[in-house]
Short mmCIF file of C-alpha atoms in Angstrom, two decimals:
data_model
loop_
_atom_site.label_atom_id
_atom_site.label_comp_id
_atom_site.label_asym_id
_atom_site.label_seq_id
_atom_site.Cartn_x
_atom_site.Cartn_y
_atom_site.Cartn_z
CA MET T 16 0.00 0.00 0.00
CA THR T 17 1.98 2.95 -1.21
CA GLU T 18 0.08 6.19 -1.38
CA LYS T 19 1.44 8.81 -3.68
CA LEU T 20 3.49 11.32 -1.71
CA ARG T 21 2.47 14.96 -1.87
CA GLN T 22 5.00 17.48 -3.10
CA THR T 23 5.44 21.12 -2.16
CA PRO T 24 5.92 23.88 -4.76
CA TYR T 25 9.66 23.69 -3.98
CA HIS T 26 10.07 20.04 -4.93
CA GLU T 27 12.04 20.70 -8.12
CA ILE T 28 14.24 23.23 -6.31
CA HIS T 29 15.04 20.70 -3.56
CA LYS T 30 16.02 18.13 -6.15
CA ARG T 31 18.15 20.69 -8.00
CA ASN T 32 19.87 21.41 -4.67
CA ALA T 33 20.57 17.65 -4.33
CA GLY T 34 18.32 17.34 -1.29
CA LYS T 35 17.90 13.79 0.01
CA MET T 36 14.17 13.44 -0.46
CA VAL T 37 12.36 11.25 2.06
CA PRO T 38 8.75 10.39 2.81
CA PHE T 39 7.53 12.42 5.77
CA VAL T 40 3.93 12.07 6.96
CA GLY T 41 2.62 11.71 3.42
CA TRP T 42 4.89 14.37 1.91
CA GLU T 43 8.15 14.12 0.05
CA LEU T 44 10.63 16.49 1.69
CA PRO T 45 14.41 16.94 1.94
CA VAL T 46 15.94 15.48 5.11
CA GLN T 47 19.27 17.10 4.31
CA PHE T 48 21.36 18.65 1.55
CA PRO T 49 24.87 17.52 0.55
CA HIS T 50 26.76 19.38 3.32
CA GLY T 51 24.86 17.42 5.95
CA ILE T 52 22.77 18.00 9.04
CA ILE T 53 25.52 19.35 11.31
CA HIS T 54 26.57 21.90 8.71
CA GLU T 55 22.96 23.01 8.21
CA HIS T 56 22.41 23.20 11.96
CA ARG T 57 25.41 25.49 12.38
CA LYS T 58 24.39 27.57 9.37
CA VAL T 59 21.11 28.42 11.12
CA ARG T 60 22.79 29.04 14.50
CA GLU T 61 25.45 31.29 12.96
CA GLN T 62 23.90 32.87 9.85
CA ALA T 63 20.56 31.90 8.36
CA GLY T 64 18.75 29.18 6.46
CA VAL T 65 15.42 28.57 4.77
CA PHE T 66 13.09 25.67 5.58
CA ASP T 67 10.29 24.59 3.27
CA VAL T 68 7.43 24.01 5.70
CA SER T 69 4.70 24.02 3.07
CA HIS T 70 3.55 20.61 4.28
CA MET T 71 1.97 22.17 7.39
CA GLY T 72 -1.85 22.34 7.40
CA ARG T 73 -3.22 25.90 6.98
CA PHE T 74 -6.85 26.46 7.85
CA ILE T 75 -8.77 29.72 7.79
CA PHE T 76 -11.81 30.19 10.03
CA ARG T 77 -14.22 32.84 8.78
CA GLY T 78 -17.43 34.39 10.06
CA PRO T 79 -18.52 36.59 12.97
CA GLU T 80 -17.94 33.79 15.51
CA ALA T 81 -14.68 32.50 14.04
CA ILE T 82 -12.37 33.92 16.70
CA ASP T 83 -14.60 32.70 19.55
CA PHE T 84 -14.87 29.26 17.99
CA VAL T 85 -11.13 28.82 17.50
CA ASN T 86 -10.61 30.04 21.04
CA ARG T 87 -12.88 27.23 22.23
CA LEU T 88 -10.63 24.71 20.43
CA ILE T 89 -7.32 25.85 21.91
CA THR T 90 -5.86 26.06 25.41
CA ASN T 91 -4.16 29.45 24.95
CA ASN T 92 -6.27 32.62 24.86
CA LEU T 93 -6.95 34.10 21.44
CA ALA T 94 -9.11 36.80 23.07
CA LYS T 95 -5.98 38.21 24.71
CA ILE T 96 -4.28 39.07 21.43
CA ASN T 97 -5.31 41.38 18.61
CA GLU T 98 -5.02 41.51 14.87
CA GLY T 99 -1.35 41.53 13.96
CA HIS T 100 -0.44 38.92 16.55
CA LEU T 101 -0.23 35.15 16.66
CA LEU T 102 0.09 32.63 19.43
CA TYR T 103 1.28 29.11 20.08
CA SER T 104 -1.17 26.70 21.68
CA ALA T 105 -2.16 23.16 22.38
CA LEU T 106 -5.40 21.87 20.92
CA CYS T 107 -6.85 19.21 23.22
CA ASN T 108 -9.56 16.60 23.24
CA HIS T 109 -12.15 16.45 26.03
CA GLU T 110 -9.78 14.41 28.20
CA GLY T 111 -7.07 17.06 27.93
CA GLY T 112 -4.99 14.89 25.58
CA ILE T 113 -3.15 16.83 22.91
CA ILE T 114 -4.62 16.47 19.40
CA ASP T 115 -2.06 18.90 18.00
CA ASP T 116 0.11 21.87 18.82
CA VAL T 117 -0.66 24.83 16.60
CA THR T 118 0.04 28.45 15.85
CA VAL T 119 -3.00 30.70 15.43
CA TYR T 120 -2.92 34.03 13.63
CA HIS T 121 -5.51 36.61 14.74
CA LEU T 122 -6.54 38.10 11.41
CA GLY T 123 -9.15 40.51 12.83
CA THR T 124 -12.42 38.77 12.04
CA GLU T 125 -10.75 35.59 10.82
CA ALA T 126 -8.19 33.20 12.22
CA LEU T 127 -5.46 31.24 10.46
CA LEU T 128 -4.65 28.00 12.26
CA VAL T 129 -1.43 26.20 11.31
CA ALA T 130 -1.40 22.50 12.16
CA ASN T 131 1.27 19.81 11.94
CA ALA T 132 1.12 17.93 8.65
CA ALA T 133 0.69 14.64 10.50
CA ASN T 134 -2.40 15.97 12.27
CA ALA T 135 -3.87 18.24 9.62
CA GLU T 136 -6.68 15.86 8.74
CA ALA T 137 -7.50 15.09 12.37
CA VAL T 138 -7.58 18.77 13.30
CA TRP T 139 -9.75 19.60 10.30
CA ALA T 140 -12.21 16.80 11.10
CA TRP T 141 -12.27 17.74 14.82
CA ALA T 142 -13.00 21.39 14.07
CA ALA T 143 -15.49 20.68 11.27
CA ASP T 144 -17.44 18.44 13.61
CA LEU T 145 -17.64 21.03 16.38
CA LYS T 146 -18.09 24.26 14.48
CA PRO T 147 -21.34 26.19 14.48
CA PRO T 148 -22.93 26.61 11.03
CA GLU T 149 -21.99 30.30 10.92
CA VAL T 150 -18.28 29.53 10.98
CA GLU T 151 -16.80 28.76 7.59
CA MET T 152 -13.64 26.67 7.33
CA ILE T 153 -11.33 27.10 4.36
CA CYS T 154 -8.35 24.84 3.70
CA ALA T 155 -5.51 27.05 2.46
CA THR T 156 -2.87 24.32 2.57
CA ASP T 157 -2.67 24.04 -1.21
CA ASP T 158 -3.18 27.74 -1.94
CA LEU T 159 -0.23 28.90 0.13
CA ALA T 160 3.36 27.81 0.43
CA GLN T 161 5.12 28.31 3.77
CA LEU T 162 8.77 29.10 4.39
CA ALA T 163 10.72 29.58 7.59
CA LEU T 164 13.69 31.93 7.33
CA GLN T 165 15.67 31.38 10.53
CA GLY T 166 18.95 32.53 12.02
CA PRO T 167 20.64 35.59 13.54
CA LYS T 168 21.09 37.02 10.01
CA ALA T 169 17.48 36.34 8.96
CA GLU T 170 16.48 40.00 9.05
CA ALA T 171 19.63 40.99 7.18
CA VAL T 172 18.59 38.76 4.28
CA LEU T 173 15.40 40.71 3.66
CA ARG T 174 15.28 43.75 1.38
CA SER T 175 12.54 46.14 0.35
CA PRO T 176 9.58 45.82 0.70
CA PHE T 177 10.11 43.10 3.36
CA SER T 178 12.87 44.88 5.27
CA GLU T 179 10.66 47.90 6.08
CA ALA T 180 7.80 45.61 7.03
CA VAL T 181 9.79 43.58 9.59
CA LYS T 182 12.01 46.37 10.94
CA ASP T 183 9.85 46.93 14.01
CA LEU T 184 8.00 43.62 13.93
CA GLY T 185 7.85 42.09 17.41
CA TYR T 186 8.18 38.43 18.40
CA TYR T 187 4.95 36.57 17.62
CA CYS T 188 3.66 39.42 15.46
CA TYR T 189 2.89 39.40 11.74
CA THR T 190 2.32 41.85 8.94
CA HIS T 191 1.39 41.78 5.26
CA VAL T 192 3.68 42.72 2.40
CA GLN T 193 2.63 43.43 -1.17
CA TRP T 194 5.17 41.75 -3.49
CA GLU T 195 4.91 41.10 -7.24
CA GLY T 196 1.20 41.87 -7.06
CA HIS T 197 0.53 39.36 -4.29
CA ARG T 198 -0.16 39.68 -0.58
CA ILE T 199 2.36 37.83 1.53
CA LEU T 200 2.05 37.27 5.27
CA ILE T 201 5.27 37.39 7.29
CA SER T 202 5.52 36.72 11.03
CA ARG T 203 8.40 36.80 13.49
CA ASN T 204 8.51 33.35 15.06
CA GLY T 205 10.05 29.96 14.47
CA TYR T 206 11.09 26.55 15.68
CA THR T 207 14.85 26.90 16.05
CA GLY T 208 15.65 29.15 19.00
CA GLU T 209 16.94 31.80 16.61
CA ASP T 210 15.46 35.03 15.36
CA GLY T 211 13.52 34.58 12.17
CA PHE T 212 10.34 34.61 10.19
CA GLU T 213 7.63 32.43 8.78
CA ILE T 214 6.39 33.48 5.37
CA TYR T 215 3.04 32.51 3.82
CA VAL T 216 3.10 33.04 0.10
CA PRO T 217 0.49 32.37 -2.62
CA GLN T 218 1.37 29.36 -4.80
CA LYS T 219 1.70 31.55 -7.85
CA VAL T 220 4.73 33.43 -6.52
CA ALA T 221 6.06 30.72 -4.20
CA VAL T 222 9.02 29.82 -6.39
CA PRO T 223 9.89 33.42 -7.41
CA LEU T 224 9.94 34.40 -3.73
CA TRP T 225 12.32 31.52 -2.90
CA GLU T 226 14.62 32.65 -5.72
CA GLN T 227 14.43 36.25 -4.54
CA LEU T 228 15.33 35.26 -0.97
CA PHE T 229 18.35 33.28 -2.14
CA GLU T 230 19.50 36.11 -4.38
CA TRP T 231 19.31 38.50 -1.43
CA GLY T 232 20.86 35.91 0.86
CA ARG T 233 23.91 35.26 -1.28
CA ALA T 234 25.93 37.79 0.73
CA ILE T 235 25.52 35.80 3.94
CA GLY T 236 25.62 32.38 2.30
CA LEU T 237 21.94 31.59 2.81
CA GLU T 238 21.23 27.86 2.42
CA PRO T 239 18.22 25.55 2.28
CA ILE T 240 17.80 23.45 5.44
CA GLY T 241 16.27 19.98 5.65
CA LEU T 242 14.12 18.12 8.17
CA GLY T 243 17.17 16.67 9.94
CA ALA T 244 18.49 20.03 11.11
CA ARG T 245 14.94 21.23 11.80
CA ASP T 246 14.75 18.38 14.31
CA SER T 247 18.19 18.92 15.89
CA LEU T 248 17.64 22.69 16.15
CA ARG T 249 14.26 22.34 17.85
CA MET T 250 15.49 19.60 20.18
CA GLU T 251 18.43 21.69 21.35
CA VAL T 252 16.00 24.37 22.53
CA ASN T 253 13.50 21.77 23.77
CA TYR T 254 10.60 22.67 21.55
CA ALA T 255 8.14 19.79 21.67
CA LEU T 256 7.42 17.70 18.60
CA TYR T 257 4.07 16.09 17.98
CA GLY T 258 4.24 12.29 18.00
CA HIS T 259 7.20 12.50 20.37
CA GLU T 260 6.69 14.77 23.39
CA LEU T 261 3.09 15.48 22.44
CA THR T 262 0.41 12.82 21.86
CA THR T 263 -3.24 12.31 22.71
CA GLN T 264 -1.93 10.40 25.75
CA THR T 265 -0.16 13.46 27.17
CA THR T 266 -1.62 16.70 28.45
CA PRO T 267 -0.06 20.15 28.04
CA LEU T 268 0.45 20.28 31.83
CA GLU T 269 2.65 17.18 31.70
CA ALA T 270 4.42 18.38 28.55
CA GLY T 271 5.75 21.58 30.11
CA LEU T 272 3.22 23.66 28.19
CA ARG T 273 1.53 25.11 31.29
CA TRP T 274 2.26 28.57 29.84
CA VAL T 275 -0.13 28.01 26.94
CA VAL T 276 -2.97 26.69 29.12
CA LYS T 277 -5.24 29.53 30.24
CA LEU T 278 -7.60 27.86 32.68
CA LYS T 279 -9.28 31.15 33.60
CA LYS T 280 -10.34 32.07 30.07
CA ALA T 281 -13.81 31.29 28.68
CA ASP T 282 -14.61 27.59 28.45
CA PHE T 283 -12.54 25.53 26.04
CA ILE T 284 -12.36 21.87 25.12
CA GLY T 285 -10.34 19.93 27.66
CA ARG T 286 -10.64 22.57 30.38
CA GLU T 287 -12.48 20.35 32.86
CA ALA T 288 -9.92 17.56 32.52
CA LEU T 289 -6.99 19.96 32.78
CA LEU T 290 -8.49 21.69 35.83
CA ARG T 291 -8.86 18.31 37.49
CA GLN T 292 -5.29 17.35 36.63
CA LYS T 293 -4.02 20.65 37.97
CA ARG T 294 -5.96 20.14 41.21
CA GLU T 295 -4.79 16.57 41.67
CA GLY T 296 -1.27 17.30 40.50
CA ILE T 297 0.54 15.73 37.57
CA LYS T 298 2.02 12.29 38.15
CA ARG T 299 4.68 12.45 35.45
CA ALA T 300 6.62 15.24 33.87
CA LEU T 301 8.71 15.93 30.81
CA ILE T 302 12.43 16.11 31.53
CA GLY T 303 15.53 17.05 29.59
CA PHE T 304 18.62 14.96 30.23
CA ALA T 305 22.27 14.75 29.24
CA VAL T 306 24.06 11.40 28.92
CA GLU T 307 27.56 10.35 29.82
CA GLY T 308 29.86 9.29 27.01
CA LYS T 309 29.38 9.41 23.30
CA ARG T 310 26.57 6.96 22.67
CA LEU T 311 23.39 8.78 21.72
CA PRO T 312 19.99 8.45 23.36
CA ARG T 313 17.28 7.90 20.77
CA HIS T 314 13.51 7.90 20.50
CA GLY T 315 12.10 4.80 22.19
CA TYR T 316 15.04 3.90 24.46
CA ALA T 317 13.99 3.03 28.02
CA ILE T 318 14.74 5.41 30.90
CA THR T 319 15.51 3.50 34.09
CA SER T 320 16.11 4.34 37.73
CA THR T 321 17.88 1.79 39.96
CA GLY T 322 17.19 -0.89 37.38
CA LYS T 323 13.48 -0.18 37.04
CA GLU T 324 11.97 1.21 33.85
CA VAL T 325 10.44 4.62 34.59
CA GLY T 326 9.82 6.03 31.12
CA HIS T 327 11.19 6.25 27.62
CA VAL T 328 13.03 8.74 25.46
CA THR T 329 10.63 10.84 23.37
CA SER T 330 13.36 12.72 21.47
CA GLY T 331 17.09 12.29 21.68
CA GLY T 332 20.31 12.51 19.81
CA TYR T 333 23.34 14.60 19.11
CA CYS T 334 23.18 18.32 19.89
CA PRO T 335 25.62 19.92 17.43
CA SER T 336 25.88 23.27 19.25
CA LEU T 337 26.63 21.54 22.57
CA ASP T 338 28.61 18.59 21.15
CA ARG T 339 26.92 15.99 23.28
CA GLY T 340 24.05 13.54 23.40
CA MET T 341 20.89 14.80 25.06
CA GLY T 342 17.25 13.92 25.09
CA MET T 343 13.78 14.33 26.52
CA GLY T 344 11.25 11.96 28.00
CA TYR T 345 8.52 11.47 30.58
CA VAL T 346 9.31 10.19 34.07
CA PRO T 347 7.40 10.08 37.38
CA LYS T 348 7.19 13.56 38.93
CA ASP T 349 9.49 12.65 41.84
CA LEU T 350 12.30 11.79 39.40
CA SER T 351 11.98 14.98 37.35
CA ALA T 352 14.02 17.45 39.43
CA VAL T 353 17.14 18.93 37.84
CA GLY T 354 20.15 16.93 39.04
CA THR T 355 18.30 13.60 39.37
CA LEU T 356 20.46 10.70 38.22
CA LEU T 357 18.86 8.23 35.81
CA GLN T 358 20.01 5.68 33.26
CA ILE T 359 19.22 5.33 29.57
CA GLU T 360 19.18 1.78 28.22
CA MET T 361 21.22 2.05 25.06
CA ARG T 362 21.35 -1.13 23.05
CA GLY T 363 22.14 -3.42 25.92
CA THR T 364 24.10 -1.00 28.07
CA SER T 365 22.90 1.22 30.93
CA ILE T 366 24.32 4.69 30.36
CA PRO T 367 24.21 7.27 33.20
CA ALA T 368 22.13 10.37 32.53
CA VAL T 369 21.32 13.46 34.56
CA VAL T 370 18.22 15.67 34.47
CA VAL T 371 19.26 19.13 33.29
CA ASP T 372 17.67 22.55 32.85
CA ARG T 373 15.71 23.32 29.70
CA PRO T 374 16.33 24.74 27.21
CA PHE T 375 19.64 22.94 26.62
CA TYR T 376 20.90 25.68 24.33
CA THR T 377 20.45 29.23 25.59
CA ALA T 378 22.67 31.34 23.34
CA GLY T 379 20.18 31.67 20.46
CA SER T 380 19.20 34.94 18.84
CA VAL T 381 15.47 34.43 19.38
CA ARG T 382 13.67 37.60 20.51
CA ARG T 383 11.39 37.23 23.49
CA MET U 1 26.46 -2.57 9.04
CA ARG U 2 22.90 -3.20 10.06
CA SER U 3 20.20 -0.90 11.20
CA CYS U 4 16.62 -0.97 12.12
CA CYS U 5 13.62 1.28 12.09
CA ALA U 6 12.22 3.17 15.04
CA PRO U 7 8.61 2.88 16.17
CA ALA U 8 6.12 4.22 13.70
CA GLY U 9 5.16 7.79 14.28
CA THR U 10 6.26 11.14 13.08
CA ALA U 11 9.99 10.63 13.49
CA TYR U 12 11.83 12.48 10.80
CA LEU U 13 13.65 9.28 10.03
CA PRO U 14 13.73 5.76 11.26
CA THR U 15 16.42 6.03 13.88
CA ALA U 16 17.25 3.70 16.65
CA ARG U 17 17.78 0.00 16.69
CA GLY U 18 16.56 -1.83 19.73
CA GLY U 19 14.59 1.04 21.19
CA GLY U 20 11.27 -0.70 21.33
CA GLY U 21 10.66 -0.90 17.63
CA ASP U 22 13.25 -3.34 16.44
CA CYS U 23 11.65 -4.80 13.36
CA GLY U 24 14.67 -6.64 12.03
CA ARG U 25 14.51 -5.07 8.59
CA ASP U 26 17.78 -4.28 6.88
CA GLY U 27 18.44 -1.33 4.67
CA VAL U 28 16.19 1.27 6.24
CA TRP U 29 18.31 4.02 4.75
CA ASP U 30 17.55 2.90 1.26
CA PHE U 31 15.47 5.99 0.58
CA LEU U 32 18.37 8.25 1.51
CA ILE U 33 19.85 8.19 -1.93
CA GLY U 34 21.37 11.00 -3.87
CA GLY U 35 24.25 13.38 -4.05
CA GLU U 36 27.63 12.53 -5.49
CA GLU U 37 28.75 9.51 -7.47
CA MET U 38 29.27 6.52 -5.20
CA GLU U 39 32.74 4.94 -5.05
CA PHE U 40 33.41 1.19 -5.23
CA PRO U 41 37.21 0.84 -5.37
CA GLU U 42 38.58 -2.19 -7.22
CA GLY U 43 40.75 -4.58 -5.26
CA LEU U 44 38.63 -4.42 -2.10
CA LYS U 45 36.27 -7.10 -0.83
CA TYR U 46 32.75 -6.13 0.26
CA THR U 47 30.00 -7.54 2.48
CA LYS U 48 26.24 -7.34 2.17
CA ASP U 49 26.36 -5.41 5.45
CA HIS U 50 28.13 -2.55 3.63
CA GLU U 51 31.63 -3.10 4.94
CA TRP U 52 34.77 -3.17 2.83
CA MET U 53 37.92 -5.17 3.50
CA ARG U 54 41.45 -4.99 2.15
CA ALA U 55 43.93 -7.88 2.46
CA GLU U 56 47.46 -6.80 3.45
CA GLY U 57 49.69 -9.87 3.65
CA ASP U 58 48.12 -12.16 6.22
CA GLU U 59 46.26 -9.25 7.82
CA VAL U 60 43.08 -7.44 6.81
CA VAL U 61 41.89 -3.86 7.23
CA PHE U 62 38.21 -2.97 7.12
CA GLY U 63 35.69 -0.19 7.50
CA ILE U 64 32.30 0.87 6.11
CA THR U 65 31.60 1.64 2.46
CA ASP U 66 30.93 4.94 0.76
CA TYR U 67 27.30 3.86 0.41
CA ALA U 68 27.10 3.16 4.15
CA GLN U 69 28.53 6.52 5.18
CA ASP U 70 26.25 8.28 2.70
CA GLN U 71 23.20 6.50 4.09
CA LEU U 72 24.17 7.32 7.67
CA GLY U 73 24.96 10.97 7.12
CA ASP U 74 27.05 12.90 9.65
CA ILE U 75 28.89 10.39 11.85
CA VAL U 76 29.53 11.61 15.40
CA TYR U 77 30.90 8.51 17.16
CA VAL U 78 32.48 5.22 16.15
CA GLU U 79 32.55 2.60 18.91
CA LEU U 80 35.31 0.07 18.23
CA PRO U 81 36.55 -3.03 20.10
CA GLU U 82 39.78 -3.13 22.07
CA ASP U 83 42.99 -4.62 20.72
CA GLY U 84 43.02 -8.38 21.12
CA THR U 85 39.24 -8.75 20.92
CA THR U 86 38.19 -11.86 19.05
CA LEU U 87 35.86 -11.16 16.16
CA THR U 88 33.27 -13.57 14.83
CA ARG U 89 32.21 -13.26 11.24
CA GLY U 90 28.66 -11.93 10.94
CA GLU U 91 28.55 -10.73 14.56
CA PRO U 92 28.46 -7.09 15.71
CA PHE U 93 31.84 -5.78 16.88
CA GLY U 94 31.01 -2.09 17.34
CA SER U 95 28.65 0.62 16.23
CA VAL U 96 28.45 3.87 14.33
CA GLU U 97 26.41 6.73 15.76
CA ALA U 98 25.28 9.27 13.17
CA VAL U 99 23.04 12.26 13.81
CA LYS U 100 19.94 10.51 12.54
CA ALA U 101 20.74 6.82 12.94
CA VAL U 102 22.83 4.21 14.71
CA ALA U 103 24.15 1.09 13.05
CA ASP U 104 25.92 -2.03 14.22
CA LEU U 105 29.26 -2.84 12.66
CA ILE U 106 29.21 -6.45 11.49
CA SER U 107 32.50 -8.31 11.36
CA PRO U 108 33.38 -9.42 7.82
CA VAL U 109 35.78 -12.08 9.15
CA SER U 110 36.58 -14.12 12.24
CA GLY U 111 39.89 -13.34 13.86
CA ASP U 112 41.76 -11.17 16.34
CA VAL U 113 41.85 -7.36 16.43
CA LEU U 114 45.42 -6.12 15.96
CA ALA U 115 44.70 -2.38 15.93
CA ILE U 116 41.87 0.10 15.67
CA ASN U 117 41.87 3.55 14.09
CA GLU U 118 42.33 5.74 17.18
CA ALA U 119 42.00 8.90 15.08
CA LEU U 120 38.27 8.25 14.71
CA ASN U 121 37.85 9.01 18.38
CA ASP U 122 38.90 12.62 17.84
CA ASP U 123 37.26 13.11 14.47
CA PRO U 124 34.70 10.47 13.45
CA SER U 125 33.64 12.58 10.45
CA VAL U 126 36.76 11.23 8.71
CA VAL U 127 34.61 8.21 7.88
CA ASN U 128 32.24 10.47 5.92
CA ARG U 129 35.08 12.15 4.06
CA SER U 130 37.35 9.18 3.41
CA PRO U 131 35.56 5.87 4.08
CA TYR U 132 38.16 3.69 2.28
CA GLU U 133 41.40 5.37 3.38
CA GLU U 134 41.66 7.56 6.50
CA GLY U 135 38.32 6.25 7.74
CA TRP U 136 39.48 2.62 8.16
CA MET U 137 38.29 1.08 11.41
CA VAL U 138 39.95 -2.21 12.32
CA ARG U 139 43.12 -4.13 11.44
CA ALA U 140 42.75 -7.83 12.19
CA LYS U 141 44.35 -11.21 11.67
CA PRO U 142 41.76 -13.53 10.14
CA GLY U 143 41.54 -17.04 11.59
CA ASP U 144 40.41 -18.62 8.33
CA PRO U 145 41.64 -16.84 5.18
CA ALA U 146 39.14 -18.87 3.12
CA GLU U 147 36.39 -16.67 4.57
CA LEU U 148 37.63 -13.84 2.37
CA ASP U 149 36.68 -15.74 -0.77
CA ALA U 150 33.02 -15.64 0.18
CA LEU U 151 32.93 -11.81 0.04
CA LEU U 152 31.76 -9.70 -2.90
CA ASP U 153 34.11 -8.01 -5.33
CA SER U 154 33.71 -4.40 -6.44
CA GLU U 155 31.34 -5.26 -9.28
CA GLY U 156 29.21 -7.57 -7.14
CA TYR U 157 28.87 -4.93 -4.45
CA ARG U 158 28.05 -2.21 -6.97
CA LYS U 159 25.20 -4.41 -8.26
CA LEU U 160 23.94 -4.92 -4.71
CA VAL U 161 23.87 -1.17 -4.09
CA GLU U 162 22.16 -0.55 -7.42
CA GLU U 163 19.47 -3.04 -6.43
CA LEU U 164 19.00 -1.05 -3.23
CA GLY U 165 18.39 2.01 -5.35
CA GLY U 166 21.84 3.56 -5.06
#
């Protein structure tokens, strides 16, 4: 059973750049380019790179009750921000389990919700099922391409008319830019721990915009970045990844996402369950850990304490900017304090690990 | 070199072997094809596990192939046995940790380890840059030289890689 993989508007460009194309949640995307993941990781930490994130699900909610409806779906509070701003949130089921983690753009009377590709269909179906008839849902996934320009030099890449538009753009704010006769949305946010932007561009000018960015970026050696470095960059700053730290079996309170759960806002789906969990206290918590030696902790490895299995690694691997193996995982609350000694079962050997502060990497250029 | 896929999910790549999702399937990096022309030097022997071996008198030197390093991507640690370790053909004798995957090193011969490439400890990326020369891993004395005859030659290995899509 092989379903045909979907391709983004940048597919030909990735192949021209000798990207190693891999299947990723139904899409064909580059995992890396010839210089490799470590090189790409450093490029984003030191200069800037461009990620094709067009595979994300992009849904527009329209109608007088659109903002209220989306706010009922998410744990963060859309009523607290205005047009021109976006937020990061969990989207939970009635039990408080995480269906997806999303960004939501407050477009005034409309909202743009950006979902993980793996969950796009589930989020769409969930919302479509719950929405009042007055709210219209529009799938903009195919109409728009999405790029992430990330790195300390990201702003320096941009020229007119983008440079003026982002000059005073705050973190988690967006604006519109008219370019080549099309309206492009650009926001200051990202998934790397560096300064940078996400750009939503109509299909028609998706490729010309990529070429323009790389022409402007030549001076700083702008490069395309694959999924491999996207993963290592986000892990180093402990951003959660759906299917790893986040699943329907975990709640945002356990996942360290307490800051996006606004229990005092108007009712939202999952609130009752999350209130109860807050009252009773969480039994397990997400930790970050560093391992001894050079073997790398990887997704699925068991975490043990005095010989007893207490959890498993949700994300793990080599952190290029820290030159060591680190990871994340869930353990019982009483084993989650910084400094706690644990072991990771690595292919037949128990390797000592210690719970450390998050984020692992703190020297990024991200604006807060 | 053998690897295995991680549990199903949204992992960017199949990664770990033995981490709860060991499905015993070889060649999980087969979709990671592309880039520069692959090298298959003449005069070397090759295994189906993507190791190469060079006979030098009554000793052999071996490491992983260009295909193997390309499939693995950036290598960050090579775990090798100590001098004097006895190798058994077809059995793991070490491992290679790359950013996105870990693979067992499978011994192409039975015999005793005479030396390992200590330089890989300081800079394992040598294996990516020079898999057949500076990136050698083990020098050993084979117990049964006839074992070498069972290995693939350059052409046979090239065909194997082509079948894998390389």
